[in-house]
Amino acid sequence: MNPKTNAAYDGHEEVVFIGDDALGYKGIIAIHSTALGPAAGGCRMWTYARDEDALTDALRLSRGMTYKNAMADLPLGGGKAVIYKMGPDRAACLRAFGAEVEKLQGRYITAEDVGATVSDMKIIARTTSYVAGIPKEEGQAGGDPSPWTALGVFLSIKALLGGSVEGRTIAVQGVGAVGRHLCQLLAGEAAKLVIGDVNRAALVRIEPLGAEIAPADQIHAVNADLFAPCALGAGLNQKSIPELGSKIICGAANNQLATEEDGARLVAAGITYAPDYVVNAGGIVMVSCEYLGESEQAVDAKVRAIAPRVMAVVEAGRREGVSPHLVSDRLVRAKIAAARK
Ligand code: NAD
């Protein structure tokens, strides 16, 4: 696999292929940019149809982290790891992965992402100190980032709906770690929930909140006030956009737009899209505060700054008649250019 011939390559600073045949694990660490600080971004543990798809994901996700961290005003660059083959001895694979992270000497900081847990991070921490997402003492930032991601998404949804979710219908696609916390926050303020997930067990956990269940492949089309994609990326595409049942989109999933043109398609359809990486920064805010030894109070304050930022780019997008993600992309590029100078 050659990163430079992959369509998702964007001048990444470094791409490291890792693995151990004896352990049966394989992965990729992609460092997109360290212009604003060490490249931080979680480790996705996932299987792909082709190895090249894992590379595409690592390249896209690490670039996304550069944008997310810059937009959240964090002193961090963007990186991401993907473990796309996990051997039978998971703990040994994770320790080997930690050793690879350590070799990068702080240029990359890892944490949880899809398929990874707090226990995984504790194992990785045996072989590297460049890891976050591990519970700390009372009052200190640390642990599972997903409740913070969910809080940032929830407050953004509330702002987009004019300050209240009461009685409003929210369609949530994917009720895993973030989606579950998001549903709890929404139900706590009397929103009506419709949920869809390919995993039946995940749905069952949310049902007691009074959520209605829609087929996973139809959740985007449910008639709702707002659609919250909280599963995997590329859910907003040429096929799904004409079928959307909501006029506002705001969720946690990374890389929601399948292509750049899909942003324009949403504008043409009169649909407001809150840029994923602006909305879903809560987890990385927590990771950053944990890494820098800050308090939980600091995390809370920084996560509460997300919704006003979302509203600012959405409103600028409306004024300019462009997708809000183009507004945030522009702000990030200016910030990185200034840092490089
Ligand atoms: P998770 O693995 O805990 O949950 C994802 C859920 O989506 C699972 O329940 C899965 O069954 C479901 N799903 C997968 N494919 C689906 C489909 N086609 N239709 C419906 N449901 C589907 O992951 P998570 O940590 O909750 O993350 C969710 C999304 O948010 C991911 O895109 C992730 O990259 C992004 N994100 C997560 C965090 C975080 O703090 N965990 C931070 C930023 C962004």
mmCIF file of C-alpha atoms and ligand atoms in Angstrom:
data_model
loop_
_atom_site.group_PDB
_atom_site.id
_atom_site.type_symbol
_atom_site.label_atom_id
_atom_site.label_comp_id
_atom_site.label_asym_id
_atom_site.label_seq_id
_atom_site.Cartn_x
_atom_site.Cartn_y
_atom_site.Cartn_z
ATOM 1 C CA MET A 1 0.000 0.000 0.000
ATOM 2 C CA ASN A 2 1.289 3.427 -0.953
ATOM 3 C CA PRO A 3 -0.316 6.380 0.871
ATOM 4 C CA LYS A 4 0.707 8.828 -1.843
ATOM 5 C CA THR A 5 -1.350 7.051 -4.506
ATOM 6 C CA ASN A 6 -4.448 6.865 -2.285
ATOM 7 C CA ALA A 7 -7.121 9.443 -3.183
ATOM 8 C CA ALA A 8 -7.391 10.455 0.508
ATOM 9 C CA TYR A 9 -3.694 11.464 0.700
ATOM 10 C CA ASP A 10 -3.381 15.132 1.630
ATOM 11 C CA GLY A 11 0.331 15.763 2.161
ATOM 12 C CA HIS A 12 0.316 13.727 5.376
ATOM 13 C CA GLU A 13 3.546 14.201 7.349
ATOM 14 C CA GLU A 14 4.025 10.516 8.106
ATOM 15 C CA VAL A 15 2.202 7.207 7.597
ATOM 16 C CA VAL A 16 3.508 4.195 9.504
ATOM 17 C CA PHE A 17 2.435 0.629 8.711
ATOM 18 C CA ILE A 18 2.540 -1.498 11.848
ATOM 19 C CA GLY A 19 1.899 -5.133 12.622
ATOM 20 C CA ASP A 20 3.227 -8.422 13.833
ATOM 21 C CA ASP A 21 2.725 -11.641 11.845
ATOM 22 C CA ALA A 22 3.199 -13.830 14.910
ATOM 23 C CA LEU A 23 0.499 -11.933 16.824
ATOM 24 C CA GLY A 24 -1.692 -11.631 13.709
ATOM 25 C CA TYR A 25 -2.316 -7.901 13.997
ATOM 26 C CA LYS A 26 -1.981 -5.173 11.380
ATOM 27 C CA GLY A 27 -2.522 -1.434 11.575
ATOM 28 C CA ILE A 28 -1.669 2.023 10.330
ATOM 29 C CA ILE A 29 -0.705 5.212 12.172
ATOM 30 C CA ALA A 30 -1.327 8.300 10.060
ATOM 31 C CA ILE A 31 0.070 11.677 11.122
ATOM 32 C CA HIS A 32 -1.566 14.369 9.028
ATOM 33 C CA SER A 33 -0.174 17.518 10.643
ATOM 34 C CA THR A 34 1.818 18.566 13.690
ATOM 35 C CA ALA A 35 1.708 22.289 12.786
ATOM 36 C CA LEU A 36 -0.372 23.141 15.862
ATOM 37 C CA GLY A 37 1.002 20.466 18.243
ATOM 38 C CA PRO A 38 1.381 16.680 18.593
ATOM 39 C CA ALA A 39 -0.957 14.750 16.285
ATOM 40 C CA ALA A 40 -3.825 13.503 18.433
ATOM 41 C CA GLY A 41 -6.653 11.174 17.438
ATOM 42 C CA GLY A 42 -8.113 7.872 18.534
ATOM 43 C CA CYS A 43 -7.369 4.358 17.391
ATOM 44 C CA ARG A 44 -10.135 2.716 15.349
ATOM 45 C CA MET A 45 -10.337 -1.063 15.717
ATOM 46 C CA TRP A 46 -12.369 -2.212 12.758
ATOM 47 C CA THR A 47 -12.365 -4.681 9.865
ATOM 48 C CA TYR A 48 -12.490 -3.601 6.231
ATOM 49 C CA ALA A 49 -13.318 -5.364 2.957
ATOM 50 C CA ARG A 50 -9.836 -4.465 1.621
ATOM 51 C CA ASP A 51 -6.622 -3.352 3.360
ATOM 52 C CA GLU A 52 -6.583 -0.274 1.108
ATOM 53 C CA ASP A 53 -9.919 0.771 2.686
ATOM 54 C CA ALA A 54 -8.210 0.822 6.089
ATOM 55 C CA LEU A 55 -5.537 3.114 4.649
ATOM 56 C CA THR A 56 -8.206 5.395 3.137
ATOM 57 C CA ASP A 57 -9.929 5.573 6.531
ATOM 58 C CA ALA A 58 -6.673 6.336 8.392
ATOM 59 C CA LEU A 59 -5.797 9.102 5.902
ATOM 60 C CA ARG A 60 -9.274 10.653 5.954
ATOM 61 C CA LEU A 61 -9.692 10.397 9.703
ATOM 62 C CA SER A 62 -6.254 11.841 10.519
ATOM 63 C CA ARG A 63 -6.888 14.829 8.236
ATOM 64 C CA GLY A 64 -10.237 15.234 9.955
ATOM 65 C CA MET A 65 -8.460 15.356 13.327
ATOM 66 C CA THR A 66 -6.225 18.213 12.152
ATOM 67 C CA TYR A 67 -9.350 20.178 11.280
ATOM 68 C CA LYS A 68 -11.236 19.145 14.419
ATOM 69 C CA ASN A 69 -8.410 19.996 16.823
ATOM 70 C CA ALA A 70 -7.677 23.317 15.148
ATOM 71 C CA MET A 71 -11.335 24.319 15.112
ATOM 72 C CA ALA A 72 -11.667 23.429 18.815
ATOM 73 C CA ASP A 73 -8.710 25.737 19.585
ATOM 74 C CA LEU A 74 -6.648 22.844 20.982
ATOM 75 C CA PRO A 75 -2.828 22.880 20.973
ATOM 76 C CA LEU A 76 -2.855 19.672 18.905
ATOM 77 C CA GLY A 77 -2.265 18.495 15.362
ATOM 78 C CA GLY A 78 -4.142 15.665 13.652
ATOM 79 C CA GLY A 79 -3.450 11.939 13.571
ATOM 80 C CA LYS A 80 -5.295 8.669 13.740
ATOM 81 C CA ALA A 81 -4.532 4.979 14.042
ATOM 82 C CA VAL A 82 -6.450 2.064 12.580
ATOM 83 C CA ILE A 83 -5.990 -1.532 13.682
ATOM 84 C CA TYR A 84 -7.634 -3.470 10.873
ATOM 85 C CA LYS A 85 -6.544 -6.971 11.857
ATOM 86 C CA MET A 86 -6.636 -7.971 15.524
ATOM 87 C CA GLY A 87 -4.916 -11.218 16.519
ATOM 88 C CA PRO A 88 -6.395 -13.755 18.954
ATOM 89 C CA ASP A 89 -4.358 -12.370 21.887
ATOM 90 C CA ARG A 90 -5.912 -8.874 21.968
ATOM 91 C CA ALA A 91 -3.856 -7.696 24.961
ATOM 92 C CA ALA A 92 -0.561 -8.665 23.292
ATOM 93 C CA CYS A 93 -1.623 -6.861 20.088
ATOM 94 C CA LEU A 94 -2.502 -3.734 22.060
ATOM 95 C CA ARG A 95 0.839 -3.788 23.870
ATOM 96 C CA ALA A 96 2.611 -4.115 20.511
ATOM 97 C CA PHE A 97 0.559 -1.210 19.176
ATOM 98 C CA GLY A 98 1.530 0.873 22.243
ATOM 99 C CA ALA A 99 5.204 0.146 21.550
ATOM 100 C CA GLU A 100 4.765 1.522 18.009
ATOM 101 C CA VAL A 101 3.102 4.672 19.373
ATOM 102 C CA GLU A 102 6.016 5.057 21.825
ATOM 103 C CA LYS A 103 8.521 4.872 18.954
ATOM 104 C CA LEU A 104 6.976 8.057 17.522
ATOM 105 C CA GLN A 105 8.103 9.833 20.720
ATOM 106 C CA GLY A 106 5.005 11.951 21.212
ATOM 107 C CA ARG A 107 4.431 12.945 17.601
ATOM 108 C CA TYR A 108 1.175 10.914 17.856
ATOM 109 C CA ILE A 109 -1.136 10.589 20.888
ATOM 110 C CA THR A 110 -3.735 7.818 20.829
ATOM 111 C CA ALA A 111 -7.112 7.300 22.563
ATOM 112 C CA GLU A 112 -10.411 5.449 22.009
ATOM 113 C CA ASP A 113 -12.317 5.377 18.730
ATOM 114 C CA VAL A 114 -14.858 2.981 17.222
ATOM 115 C CA GLY A 115 -14.218 -0.554 18.457
ATOM 116 C CA ALA A 116 -11.833 0.495 21.255
ATOM 117 C CA THR A 117 -12.551 0.707 24.986
ATOM 118 C CA VAL A 118 -11.159 2.265 28.164
ATOM 119 C CA SER A 119 -9.717 -1.164 29.093
ATOM 120 C CA ASP A 120 -7.887 -1.232 25.755
ATOM 121 C CA MET A 121 -6.305 2.163 26.558
ATOM 122 C CA LYS A 122 -5.176 0.866 29.958
ATOM 123 C CA ILE A 123 -3.367 -2.001 28.233
ATOM 124 C CA ILE A 124 -1.823 0.318 25.620
ATOM 125 C CA ALA A 125 -0.588 2.529 28.492
ATOM 126 C CA ARG A 126 1.699 -0.315 29.614
ATOM 127 C CA THR A 127 3.927 0.291 26.599
ATOM 128 C CA THR A 128 3.467 3.999 25.892
ATOM 129 C CA SER A 129 2.793 7.204 27.788
ATOM 130 C CA TYR A 130 1.344 8.834 24.667
ATOM 131 C CA VAL A 131 -2.185 7.616 25.350
ATOM 132 C CA ALA A 132 -5.307 9.251 26.793
ATOM 133 C CA GLY A 133 -8.849 8.143 27.552
ATOM 134 C CA ILE A 134 -7.883 6.545 30.862
ATOM 135 C CA PRO A 135 -9.864 7.316 34.053
ATOM 136 C CA LYS A 136 -8.032 9.670 36.425
ATOM 137 C CA GLU A 137 -8.634 10.866 39.970
ATOM 138 C CA GLU A 138 -11.883 12.616 40.912
ATOM 139 C CA GLY A 139 -12.103 16.086 39.313
ATOM 140 C CA GLN A 140 -9.311 15.418 36.788
ATOM 141 C CA ALA A 141 -9.995 15.050 33.075
ATOM 142 C CA GLY A 142 -9.765 11.448 31.908
ATOM 143 C CA GLY A 143 -11.613 8.289 30.943
ATOM 144 C CA ASP A 144 -14.174 7.553 28.266
ATOM 145 C CA PRO A 145 -14.430 10.548 25.896
ATOM 146 C CA SER A 146 -17.838 9.561 24.486
ATOM 147 C CA PRO A 147 -20.031 11.300 27.134
ATOM 148 C CA TRP A 148 -18.196 14.567 26.351
ATOM 149 C CA THR A 149 -18.651 14.040 22.624
ATOM 150 C CA ALA A 150 -22.342 13.431 23.273
ATOM 151 C CA LEU A 151 -22.620 16.606 25.378
ATOM 152 C CA GLY A 152 -21.105 18.713 22.579
ATOM 153 C CA VAL A 153 -23.509 17.154 20.056
ATOM 154 C CA PHE A 154 -26.481 17.612 22.388
ATOM 155 C CA LEU A 155 -25.766 21.305 23.047
ATOM 156 C CA SER A 156 -25.254 21.886 19.316
ATOM 157 C CA ILE A 157 -28.601 20.187 18.538
ATOM 158 C CA LYS A 158 -30.293 22.346 21.144
ATOM 159 C CA ALA A 159 -28.797 25.530 19.697
ATOM 160 C CA LEU A 160 -29.777 24.536 16.139
ATOM 161 C CA LEU A 161 -33.360 23.925 17.303
ATOM 162 C CA GLY A 162 -33.575 27.385 18.840
ATOM 163 C CA GLY A 163 -32.665 26.519 22.440
ATOM 164 C CA SER A 164 -34.958 23.609 23.336
ATOM 165 C CA VAL A 165 -35.442 19.981 22.274
ATOM 166 C CA GLU A 166 -38.696 19.499 24.185
ATOM 167 C CA GLY A 167 -41.284 17.734 22.028
ATOM 168 C CA ARG A 168 -38.965 17.766 19.005
ATOM 169 C CA THR A 169 -38.305 14.531 17.105
ATOM 170 C CA ILE A 170 -34.672 13.519 16.739
ATOM 171 C CA ALA A 171 -33.661 10.574 14.538
ATOM 172 C CA VAL A 172 -30.444 9.039 15.859
ATOM 173 C CA GLN A 173 -28.455 6.742 13.568
ATOM 174 C CA GLY A 174 -26.170 4.513 15.642
ATOM 175 C CA VAL A 175 -26.708 4.164 19.378
ATOM 176 C CA GLY A 176 -23.264 2.984 20.457
ATOM 177 C CA ALA A 177 -21.097 4.847 22.957
ATOM 178 C CA VAL A 178 -21.887 8.402 21.788
ATOM 179 C CA GLY A 179 -25.398 7.732 20.455
ATOM 180 C CA ARG A 180 -26.470 6.157 23.743
ATOM 181 C CA HIS A 181 -25.293 9.123 25.850
ATOM 182 C CA LEU A 182 -26.845 11.516 23.356
ATOM 183 C CA CYS A 183 -30.213 9.728 23.615
ATOM 184 C CA GLN A 184 -30.055 9.981 27.415
ATOM 185 C CA LEU A 185 -29.437 13.734 27.253
ATOM 186 C CA LEU A 186 -32.199 14.218 24.667
ATOM 187 C CA ALA A 187 -34.705 12.096 26.602
ATOM 188 C CA GLY A 188 -33.765 14.003 29.776
ATOM 189 C CA GLU A 189 -35.081 17.176 28.123
ATOM 190 C CA ALA A 190 -38.225 15.537 26.696
ATOM 191 C CA ALA A 191 -37.206 15.079 23.061
ATOM 192 C CA LYS A 192 -38.945 12.333 21.061
ATOM 193 C CA LEU A 193 -36.414 9.731 19.927
ATOM 194 C CA VAL A 194 -36.392 7.534 16.852
ATOM 195 C CA ILE A 195 -33.343 5.272 16.700
ATOM 196 C CA GLY A 196 -31.729 2.943 14.195
ATOM 197 C CA ASP A 197 -28.769 0.623 14.616
ATOM 198 C CA VAL A 198 -27.514 -2.545 12.943
ATOM 199 C CA ASN A 199 -26.863 -3.985 16.407
ATOM 200 C CA ARG A 200 -30.042 -5.177 18.108
ATOM 201 C CA ALA A 201 -28.425 -5.213 21.576
ATOM 202 C CA ALA A 202 -27.558 -1.505 21.262
ATOM 203 C CA LEU A 203 -31.198 -0.685 20.427
ATOM 204 C CA VAL A 204 -32.540 -2.653 23.363
ATOM 205 C CA ARG A 205 -30.492 -0.526 25.782
ATOM 206 C CA ILE A 206 -32.186 2.667 24.515
ATOM 207 C CA GLU A 207 -35.762 1.385 24.301
ATOM 208 C CA PRO A 208 -36.490 2.101 28.007
ATOM 209 C CA LEU A 209 -36.018 5.805 27.220
ATOM 210 C CA GLY A 210 -39.225 5.556 25.181
ATOM 211 C CA ALA A 211 -37.444 5.502 21.833
ATOM 212 C CA GLU A 212 -39.168 4.302 18.691
ATOM 213 C CA ILE A 213 -37.090 1.957 16.547
ATOM 214 C CA ALA A 214 -36.707 2.415 12.783
ATOM 215 C CA PRO A 215 -34.920 0.021 10.394
ATOM 216 C CA ALA A 216 -31.182 0.861 10.351
ATOM 217 C CA ASP A 217 -31.218 1.463 6.588
ATOM 218 C CA GLN A 218 -34.207 3.829 6.861
ATOM 219 C CA ILE A 219 -33.363 5.948 9.917
ATOM 220 C CA HIS A 220 -32.041 8.801 7.754
ATOM 221 C CA ALA A 221 -35.402 8.986 5.968
ATOM 222 C CA VAL A 222 -37.518 9.223 9.140
ATOM 223 C CA ASN A 223 -39.609 12.379 9.284
ATOM 224 C CA ALA A 224 -37.953 14.312 12.123
ATOM 225 C CA ASP A 225 -36.885 17.791 13.221
ATOM 226 C CA LEU A 226 -33.235 16.779 13.161
ATOM 227 C CA PHE A 227 -31.159 13.819 12.011
ATOM 228 C CA ALA A 228 -28.149 12.885 14.167
ATOM 229 C CA PRO A 229 -25.695 10.528 12.412
ATOM 230 C CA CYS A 230 -23.761 8.748 15.174
ATOM 231 C CA ALA A 231 -22.659 5.567 13.333
ATOM 232 C CA LEU A 232 -19.928 5.440 10.693
ATOM 233 C CA GLY A 233 -18.919 7.954 8.020
ATOM 234 C CA ALA A 234 -20.056 8.715 4.455
ATOM 235 C CA GLY A 235 -23.753 8.433 5.407
ATOM 236 C CA LEU A 236 -24.583 11.667 3.558
ATOM 237 C CA ASN A 237 -24.227 10.788 -0.098
ATOM 238 C CA GLN A 238 -25.823 11.019 -3.518
ATOM 239 C CA LYS A 239 -28.297 8.242 -2.677
ATOM 240 C CA SER A 240 -29.204 9.182 0.912
ATOM 241 C CA ILE A 241 -29.490 12.988 0.569
ATOM 242 C CA PRO A 242 -32.684 12.980 -1.562
ATOM 243 C CA GLU A 243 -34.223 10.553 0.958
ATOM 244 C CA LEU A 244 -33.452 12.602 4.111
ATOM 245 C CA GLY A 245 -36.462 13.184 6.349
ATOM 246 C CA SER A 246 -35.012 16.124 8.340
ATOM 247 C CA LYS A 247 -34.015 19.645 7.397
ATOM 248 C CA ILE A 248 -31.184 19.800 9.963
ATOM 249 C CA ILE A 249 -28.264 17.390 10.401
ATOM 250 C CA CYS A 250 -26.080 17.369 13.480
ATOM 251 C CA GLY A 251 -24.356 14.267 14.801
ATOM 252 C CA ALA A 252 -21.151 12.701 16.083
ATOM 253 C CA ALA A 253 -20.057 10.512 13.173
ATOM 254 C CA ASN A 254 -16.765 11.471 11.566
ATOM 255 C CA ASN A 255 -16.599 12.212 7.825
ATOM 256 C CA GLN A 256 -20.358 12.317 7.303
ATOM 257 C CA LEU A 257 -20.133 13.756 3.792
ATOM 258 C CA ALA A 258 -19.167 11.017 1.328
ATOM 259 C CA THR A 259 -17.745 13.633 -1.069
ATOM 260 C CA GLU A 260 -17.230 17.402 -1.138
ATOM 261 C CA GLU A 261 -20.151 17.700 -3.594
ATOM 262 C CA ASP A 262 -22.502 16.300 -0.972
ATOM 263 C CA GLY A 263 -22.117 19.544 1.017
ATOM 264 C CA ALA A 264 -23.407 21.463 -2.023
ATOM 265 C CA ARG A 265 -26.190 18.882 -2.509
ATOM 266 C CA LEU A 266 -27.396 19.563 1.035
ATOM 267 C CA VAL A 267 -27.364 23.336 0.467
ATOM 268 C CA ALA A 268 -29.353 22.859 -2.758
ATOM 269 C CA ALA A 269 -31.885 20.716 -0.878
ATOM 270 C CA GLY A 270 -32.307 23.438 1.773
ATOM 271 C CA ILE A 271 -30.805 21.222 4.478
ATOM 272 C CA THR A 272 -28.639 22.713 7.226
ATOM 273 C CA TYR A 273 -25.551 20.600 7.867
ATOM 274 C CA ALA A 274 -23.596 21.239 11.073
ATOM 275 C CA PRO A 275 -20.007 20.244 10.154
ATOM 276 C CA ASP A 276 -19.157 16.945 11.858
ATOM 277 C CA TYR A 277 -15.727 17.891 13.110
ATOM 278 C CA VAL A 278 -16.935 21.123 14.685
ATOM 279 C CA VAL A 279 -19.824 19.305 16.423
ATOM 280 C CA ASN A 280 -18.036 16.179 17.621
ATOM 281 C CA ALA A 281 -14.932 17.744 19.240
ATOM 282 C CA GLY A 282 -16.044 17.017 22.841
ATOM 283 C CA GLY A 283 -14.105 13.759 23.069
ATOM 284 C CA ILE A 284 -10.843 15.219 21.801
ATOM 285 C CA VAL A 285 -11.298 18.211 24.110
ATOM 286 C CA MET A 286 -11.375 15.734 26.983
ATOM 287 C CA VAL A 287 -8.358 13.858 25.594
ATOM 288 C CA SER A 288 -6.441 17.125 25.260
ATOM 289 C CA CYS A 289 -7.295 18.225 28.827
ATOM 290 C CA GLU A 290 -6.358 14.777 30.160
ATOM 291 C CA TYR A 291 -3.043 14.845 28.331
ATOM 292 C CA LEU A 292 -2.289 18.348 29.611
ATOM 293 C CA GLY A 293 -3.381 17.458 33.181
ATOM 294 C CA GLU A 294 -6.355 19.834 33.262
ATOM 295 C CA SER A 295 -9.532 19.564 35.347
ATOM 296 C CA GLU A 296 -12.962 18.227 34.426
ATOM 297 C CA GLN A 297 -14.246 21.770 34.876
ATOM 298 C CA ALA A 298 -11.910 22.898 32.081
ATOM 299 C CA VAL A 299 -13.290 20.133 29.829
ATOM 300 C CA ASP A 300 -16.840 21.224 30.566
ATOM 301 C CA ALA A 301 -16.108 24.873 29.732
ATOM 302 C CA LYS A 302 -14.375 23.938 26.462
ATOM 303 C CA VAL A 303 -17.168 21.533 25.427
ATOM 304 C CA ARG A 304 -19.730 24.278 26.064
ATOM 305 C CA ALA A 305 -17.824 26.478 23.588
ATOM 306 C CA ILE A 306 -18.635 24.015 20.761
ATOM 307 C CA ALA A 307 -22.289 24.962 20.133
ATOM 308 C CA PRO A 308 -21.614 28.709 19.640
ATOM 309 C CA ARG A 309 -18.876 27.772 17.167
ATOM 310 C CA VAL A 310 -21.300 25.477 15.306
ATOM 311 C CA MET A 311 -23.877 28.263 15.126
ATOM 312 C CA ALA A 312 -21.268 30.745 13.865
ATOM 313 C CA VAL A 313 -20.231 28.549 10.908
ATOM 314 C CA VAL A 314 -23.830 27.554 10.124
ATOM 315 C CA GLU A 315 -24.886 31.213 10.062
ATOM 316 C CA ALA A 316 -21.871 32.221 7.956
ATOM 317 C CA GLY A 317 -22.691 29.360 5.536
ATOM 318 C CA ARG A 318 -26.278 30.643 5.258
ATOM 319 C CA ARG A 319 -25.105 34.199 4.584
ATOM 320 C CA GLU A 320 -22.633 33.064 1.936
ATOM 321 C CA GLY A 321 -24.935 30.409 0.424
ATOM 322 C CA VAL A 322 -22.305 27.678 0.915
ATOM 323 C CA SER A 323 -22.055 24.544 3.008
ATOM 324 C CA PRO A 324 -20.989 25.438 6.590
ATOM 325 C CA HIS A 325 -18.148 22.914 6.348
ATOM 326 C CA LEU A 326 -16.498 25.140 3.743
ATOM 327 C CA VAL A 327 -16.590 28.012 6.234
ATOM 328 C CA SER A 328 -14.959 25.940 8.990
ATOM 329 C CA ASP A 329 -12.403 24.457 6.546
ATOM 330 C CA ARG A 330 -11.403 27.966 5.577
ATOM 331 C CA LEU A 331 -10.976 29.055 9.215
ATOM 332 C CA VAL A 332 -8.797 26.005 9.928
ATOM 333 C CA ARG A 333 -6.566 26.501 6.886
ATOM 334 C CA ALA A 334 -5.968 30.129 7.917
ATOM 335 C CA LYS A 335 -5.035 29.001 11.440
ATOM 336 C CA ILE A 336 -2.584 26.373 10.199
ATOM 337 C CA ALA A 337 -1.011 28.764 7.704
ATOM 338 C CA ALA A 338 -0.529 31.316 10.515
ATOM 339 C CA ALA A 339 1.078 28.644 12.760
ATOM 340 C CA ARG A 340 3.454 27.557 9.962
ATOM 341 C CA LYS A 341 4.646 31.161 9.588
HETATM 342 P P1 NAD B 1 -19.592 2.860 18.657
HETATM 343 O O1 NAD B 1 -18.896 1.803 17.905
HETATM 344 O O2 NAD B 1 -19.699 2.752 20.130
HETATM 345 O O3 NAD B 1 -21.063 3.053 18.079
HETATM 346 C C1 NAD B 1 -21.374 3.043 16.733
HETATM 347 C C2 NAD B 1 -22.761 2.424 16.596
HETATM 348 O O4 NAD B 1 -23.173 2.535 15.241
HETATM 349 C C3 NAD B 1 -22.787 0.938 16.948
HETATM 350 O O5 NAD B 1 -23.857 0.663 17.857
HETATM 351 C C4 NAD B 1 -23.012 0.250 15.589
HETATM 352 O O6 NAD B 1 -23.750 -0.949 15.690
HETATM 353 C C5 NAD B 1 -23.786 1.325 14.851
HETATM 354 N N1 NAD B 1 -23.754 1.204 13.398
HETATM 355 C C6 NAD B 1 -22.715 0.801 12.607
HETATM 356 N N2 NAD B 1 -23.087 0.829 11.312
HETATM 357 C C7 NAD B 1 -24.373 1.276 11.301
HETATM 358 C C8 NAD B 1 -25.315 1.529 10.267
HETATM 359 N N3 NAD B 1 -24.989 1.334 8.975
HETATM 360 N N4 NAD B 1 -26.546 1.968 10.598
HETATM 361 C C9 NAD B 1 -26.873 2.179 11.894
HETATM 362 N N5 NAD B 1 -26.029 1.948 12.917
HETATM 363 C C10 NAD B 1 -24.797 1.508 12.622
HETATM 364 O O7 NAD B 1 -18.875 4.231 18.239
HETATM 365 P P2 NAD B 1 -18.968 5.642 18.956
HETATM 366 O O8 NAD B 1 -17.776 5.820 19.810
HETATM 367 O O9 NAD B 1 -20.324 5.837 19.500
HETATM 368 O O10 NAD B 1 -18.757 6.615 17.710
HETATM 369 C C11 NAD B 1 -19.816 6.872 16.794
HETATM 370 C C12 NAD B 1 -19.318 7.817 15.696
HETATM 371 O O11 NAD B 1 -18.882 9.044 16.290
HETATM 372 C C13 NAD B 1 -18.099 7.310 14.906
HETATM 373 O O12 NAD B 1 -18.176 7.803 13.585
HETATM 374 C C14 NAD B 1 -16.919 7.961 15.612
HETATM 375 O O13 NAD B 1 -15.797 8.088 14.776
HETATM 376 C C15 NAD B 1 -17.517 9.300 15.959
HETATM 377 N N6 NAD B 1 -16.884 9.957 17.092
HETATM 378 C C16 NAD B 1 -16.809 9.348 18.302
HETATM 379 C C17 NAD B 1 -16.217 9.998 19.377
HETATM 380 C C18 NAD B 1 -16.157 9.362 20.743
HETATM 381 O O14 NAD B 1 -15.905 10.098 21.720
HETATM 382 N N7 NAD B 1 -16.395 8.078 20.886
HETATM 383 C C19 NAD B 1 -15.677 11.278 19.200
HETATM 384 C C20 NAD B 1 -15.779 11.896 17.945
HETATM 385 C C21 NAD B 1 -16.392 11.221 16.897
#
